[in-house]
């Protein structure tokens, strides 16, 4: 098989832990992804902030993994998810949400009992969920990436305080998807955002 059309296997040289936050980030910001209908996604990208129509009282899920976002939105083809946004937010806000988050599922190694977990879930402004990371063909990988659910105070602060910039990366998603469809995984991989291990600040 022509090597031009194969995906590099990095797992042998870069083994991944079962759970790790991988993201595009700088010293002060981290990039997360969401997908919306054009009626919301386009004005958000145009203005660099979420419009008043964005419901701040509802839980919203942000995803540092570009490929997990592609899995969730079907490469921007699912109804209501036709515009993929890259939202650059302050690391201080993201880290605050992590510190104040509860696991989205009961874990006997973490929670005293289900009742304690449910109480924490009700009181927490954020939820942590670990989902299988995806490859370019959107197949599950043997390690997991973070989804972070924001509600109440966290959702409002995300929209109105933490957001630094919003970009419409739908054309990038479409270009990568086209290369994957052609079988050119090497070229597709070269266009992926660089996602490095992310270490939250201690607090």
Short mmCIF file of C-alpha atoms in Angstrom, two decimals:
data_model
loop_
_atom_site.label_atom_id
_atom_site.label_comp_id
_atom_site.label_asym_id
_atom_site.label_seq_id
_atom_site.Cartn_x
_atom_site.Cartn_y
_atom_site.Cartn_z
CA UNK A 1 0.00 0.00 0.00
CA UNK A 2 1.22 3.49 -0.83
CA UNK A 3 2.50 5.14 2.34
CA UNK A 4 0.91 8.40 1.19
CA UNK A 5 -2.44 6.90 2.06
CA UNK A 6 -1.67 5.42 5.46
CA UNK A 7 -2.03 7.04 8.85
CA UNK A 8 1.15 7.23 10.92
CA UNK A 9 1.02 4.91 13.92
CA UNK A 10 2.20 6.99 16.86
CA UNK A 11 0.95 4.62 19.55
CA UNK A 12 4.14 2.55 19.62
CA UNK A 13 6.40 5.52 20.28
CA UNK A 14 3.97 7.70 22.23
CA UNK A 15 1.88 5.46 24.50
CA UNK A 16 -1.09 7.27 25.95
CA UNK A 17 -2.48 6.95 29.46
CA UNK A 18 -6.11 5.86 29.69
CA UNK A 19 -7.24 9.41 30.49
CA UNK A 20 -5.46 12.60 29.49
CA UNK A 21 -6.45 16.11 28.49
CA UNK A 22 -4.96 16.85 25.08
CA UNK A 23 -5.56 20.30 23.61
CA UNK A 24 -4.22 23.15 21.57
CA UNK A 25 -3.09 25.62 24.20
CA UNK A 26 -0.82 28.56 24.93
CA UNK A 27 0.56 29.90 28.19
CA UNK A 28 -2.75 31.67 28.87
CA UNK A 29 -5.46 30.01 26.75
CA UNK A 30 -6.84 26.62 25.75
CA UNK A 31 -8.91 25.87 22.63
CA UNK A 32 -12.11 23.85 22.86
CA UNK A 33 -14.66 22.91 20.20
CA UNK A 34 -18.41 23.09 19.83
CA UNK A 35 -20.77 22.74 16.87
CA UNK A 36 -23.91 24.78 16.27
CA UNK A 37 -26.49 25.61 13.66
CA UNK A 38 -25.43 28.45 11.31
CA UNK A 39 -27.93 30.81 12.96
CA UNK A 40 -25.81 30.74 16.12
CA UNK A 41 -22.38 29.65 14.89
CA UNK A 42 -21.96 32.31 12.23
CA UNK A 43 -22.68 35.37 14.43
CA UNK A 44 -20.55 33.90 17.24
CA UNK A 45 -17.56 33.57 14.90
CA UNK A 46 -18.22 36.97 13.33
CA UNK A 47 -18.36 38.82 16.65
CA UNK A 48 -15.91 36.66 18.61
CA UNK A 49 -18.43 36.12 21.38
CA UNK A 50 -21.65 34.22 21.93
CA UNK A 51 -24.80 36.14 20.97
CA UNK A 52 -27.72 36.76 23.35
CA UNK A 53 -29.54 33.81 21.72
CA UNK A 54 -26.94 31.47 23.25
CA UNK A 55 -28.76 30.00 26.26
CA UNK A 56 -26.57 30.66 29.26
CA UNK A 57 -28.88 28.81 31.65
CA UNK A 58 -28.43 25.47 29.85
CA UNK A 59 -25.60 22.97 30.24
CA UNK A 60 -23.06 23.18 27.43
CA UNK A 61 -20.35 20.63 26.65
CA UNK A 62 -16.92 21.73 25.47
CA UNK A 63 -14.40 19.40 23.86
CA UNK A 64 -10.63 19.98 23.66
CA UNK A 65 -10.31 17.13 21.11
CA UNK A 66 -10.87 18.18 17.49
CA UNK A 67 -11.44 14.61 16.32
CA UNK A 68 -13.89 13.86 19.10
CA UNK A 69 -15.81 16.95 17.94
CA UNK A 70 -15.75 15.57 14.40
CA UNK A 71 -17.17 12.29 15.69
CA UNK A 72 -19.90 14.13 17.58
CA UNK A 73 -20.96 16.39 14.70
CA UNK A 74 -20.27 13.98 11.82
CA UNK A 75 -17.73 16.28 10.21
CA UNK A 76 -20.24 19.18 10.46
CA UNK A 77 -23.00 17.27 8.65
CA UNK A 78 -25.45 16.59 11.48
CA UNK A 79 -28.52 18.86 11.68
CA UNK A 80 -27.95 21.74 14.05
CA UNK A 81 -24.17 21.13 14.07
CA UNK A 82 -23.20 22.47 10.64
CA UNK A 83 -20.77 25.10 11.95
CA UNK A 84 -17.80 23.96 14.01
CA UNK A 85 -16.34 26.60 16.30
CA UNK A 86 -12.89 26.71 17.87
CA UNK A 87 -13.34 28.67 21.08
CA UNK A 88 -10.19 29.98 22.71
CA UNK A 89 -10.79 30.48 26.42
CA UNK A 90 -8.72 31.53 29.39
CA UNK A 91 -6.84 28.71 31.07
CA UNK A 92 -7.76 30.16 34.45
CA UNK A 93 -11.44 29.66 33.64
CA UNK A 94 -10.97 26.15 32.27
CA UNK A 95 -8.93 25.18 35.32
CA UNK A 96 -11.57 26.66 37.64
CA UNK A 97 -14.21 24.51 35.95
CA UNK A 98 -12.05 21.40 36.39
CA UNK A 99 -11.47 22.12 40.08
CA UNK A 100 -15.21 22.54 40.63
CA UNK A 101 -16.32 19.61 38.49
CA UNK A 102 -17.97 16.34 39.39
CA UNK A 103 -17.67 13.13 37.40
CA UNK A 104 -20.68 12.65 35.13
CA UNK A 105 -20.96 9.03 36.30
CA UNK A 106 -20.76 7.28 39.65
CA UNK A 107 -17.32 5.85 40.46
CA UNK A 108 -17.00 3.78 43.66
CA UNK A 109 -13.28 4.59 43.79
CA UNK A 110 -14.10 8.31 43.98
CA UNK A 111 -17.49 8.61 45.68
CA UNK A 112 -18.53 7.28 49.09
CA UNK A 113 -21.84 6.07 47.65
CA UNK A 114 -24.33 6.93 44.91
CA UNK A 115 -26.11 9.38 47.16
CA UNK A 116 -22.91 11.36 47.72
CA UNK A 117 -22.25 11.39 43.99
CA UNK A 118 -25.76 12.64 43.20
CA UNK A 119 -25.45 15.44 45.76
CA UNK A 120 -22.11 16.51 44.31
CA UNK A 121 -23.56 16.34 40.80
CA UNK A 122 -26.43 18.66 41.76
CA UNK A 123 -24.12 21.17 43.45
CA UNK A 124 -21.27 21.25 40.93
CA UNK A 125 -21.18 23.84 38.12
CA UNK A 126 -19.18 21.49 35.87
CA UNK A 127 -19.06 17.81 34.91
CA UNK A 128 -16.15 15.72 33.71
CA UNK A 129 -16.77 12.94 31.23
CA UNK A 130 -14.15 10.71 29.60
CA UNK A 131 -14.98 9.40 26.13
CA UNK A 132 -12.91 7.25 23.76
CA UNK A 133 -10.64 9.39 21.62
CA UNK A 134 -11.11 8.96 17.86
CA UNK A 135 -8.81 8.43 14.90
CA UNK A 136 -9.20 10.08 11.51
CA UNK A 137 -11.80 7.53 10.48
CA UNK A 138 -13.59 8.31 13.76
CA UNK A 139 -12.98 4.84 15.13
CA UNK A 140 -12.52 4.64 18.93
CA UNK A 141 -8.98 4.52 20.28
CA UNK A 142 -7.96 2.64 23.47
CA UNK A 143 -7.63 5.85 25.48
CA UNK A 144 -10.00 8.62 26.43
CA UNK A 145 -10.36 12.36 26.01
CA UNK A 146 -12.16 14.92 28.09
CA UNK A 147 -15.58 16.40 27.64
CA UNK A 148 -16.36 19.16 30.11
CA UNK A 149 -19.96 20.07 30.84
CA UNK A 150 -20.64 23.58 32.07
CA UNK A 151 -23.82 24.63 33.85
CA UNK A 152 -25.06 27.57 35.88
CA UNK A 153 -22.22 29.84 36.93
CA UNK A 154 -19.68 27.97 34.78
CA UNK A 155 -21.81 28.28 31.64
CA UNK A 156 -22.33 32.01 32.14
CA UNK A 157 -18.67 32.67 32.88
CA UNK A 158 -17.62 30.62 29.86
CA UNK A 159 -19.79 32.68 27.52
CA UNK A 160 -19.23 36.12 29.01
CA UNK A 161 -15.87 36.10 30.81
CA UNK A 162 -13.54 33.30 29.70
CA UNK A 163 -13.95 33.48 25.93
CA UNK A 164 -11.01 35.17 24.21
CA UNK A 165 -11.75 34.37 20.55
CA UNK A 166 -14.10 32.29 18.42
CA UNK A 167 -13.19 30.95 14.97
CA UNK A 168 -15.29 29.08 12.46
CA UNK A 169 -13.22 26.01 11.56
CA UNK A 170 -15.90 24.34 9.44
CA UNK A 171 -13.82 24.74 6.24
CA UNK A 172 -10.91 22.99 7.96
CA UNK A 173 -13.19 20.16 9.06
CA UNK A 174 -14.51 19.79 5.52
CA UNK A 175 -11.01 19.78 4.01
CA UNK A 176 -9.76 17.12 6.44
CA UNK A 177 -12.88 15.04 5.86
CA UNK A 178 -12.38 15.23 2.10
CA UNK A 179 -8.82 13.95 2.45
CA UNK A 180 -9.96 11.13 4.73
CA UNK A 181 -12.64 10.17 2.22
CA UNK A 182 -9.96 10.04 -0.49
CA UNK A 183 -7.86 7.79 1.72
CA UNK A 184 -5.11 10.38 2.08
CA UNK A 185 -4.70 10.10 5.84
CA UNK A 186 -1.16 11.47 5.93
CA UNK A 187 -2.26 14.77 4.39
CA UNK A 188 -5.35 14.82 6.62
CA UNK A 189 -3.27 14.27 9.76
CA UNK A 190 -0.95 17.13 8.78
CA UNK A 191 -3.90 19.55 8.93
CA UNK A 192 -5.09 18.55 12.38
CA UNK A 193 -4.69 21.11 15.17
CA UNK A 194 -1.66 20.34 17.32
CA UNK A 195 -3.01 18.94 20.56
CA UNK A 196 -0.49 18.49 23.36
CA UNK A 197 -0.92 17.15 26.89
CA UNK A 198 -2.52 19.81 29.06
CA UNK A 199 -1.67 20.18 32.74
CA UNK A 200 -4.15 22.25 34.78
CA UNK A 201 -2.69 24.69 37.25
CA UNK A 202 -2.81 23.60 40.86
CA UNK A 203 -5.32 25.51 42.88
#
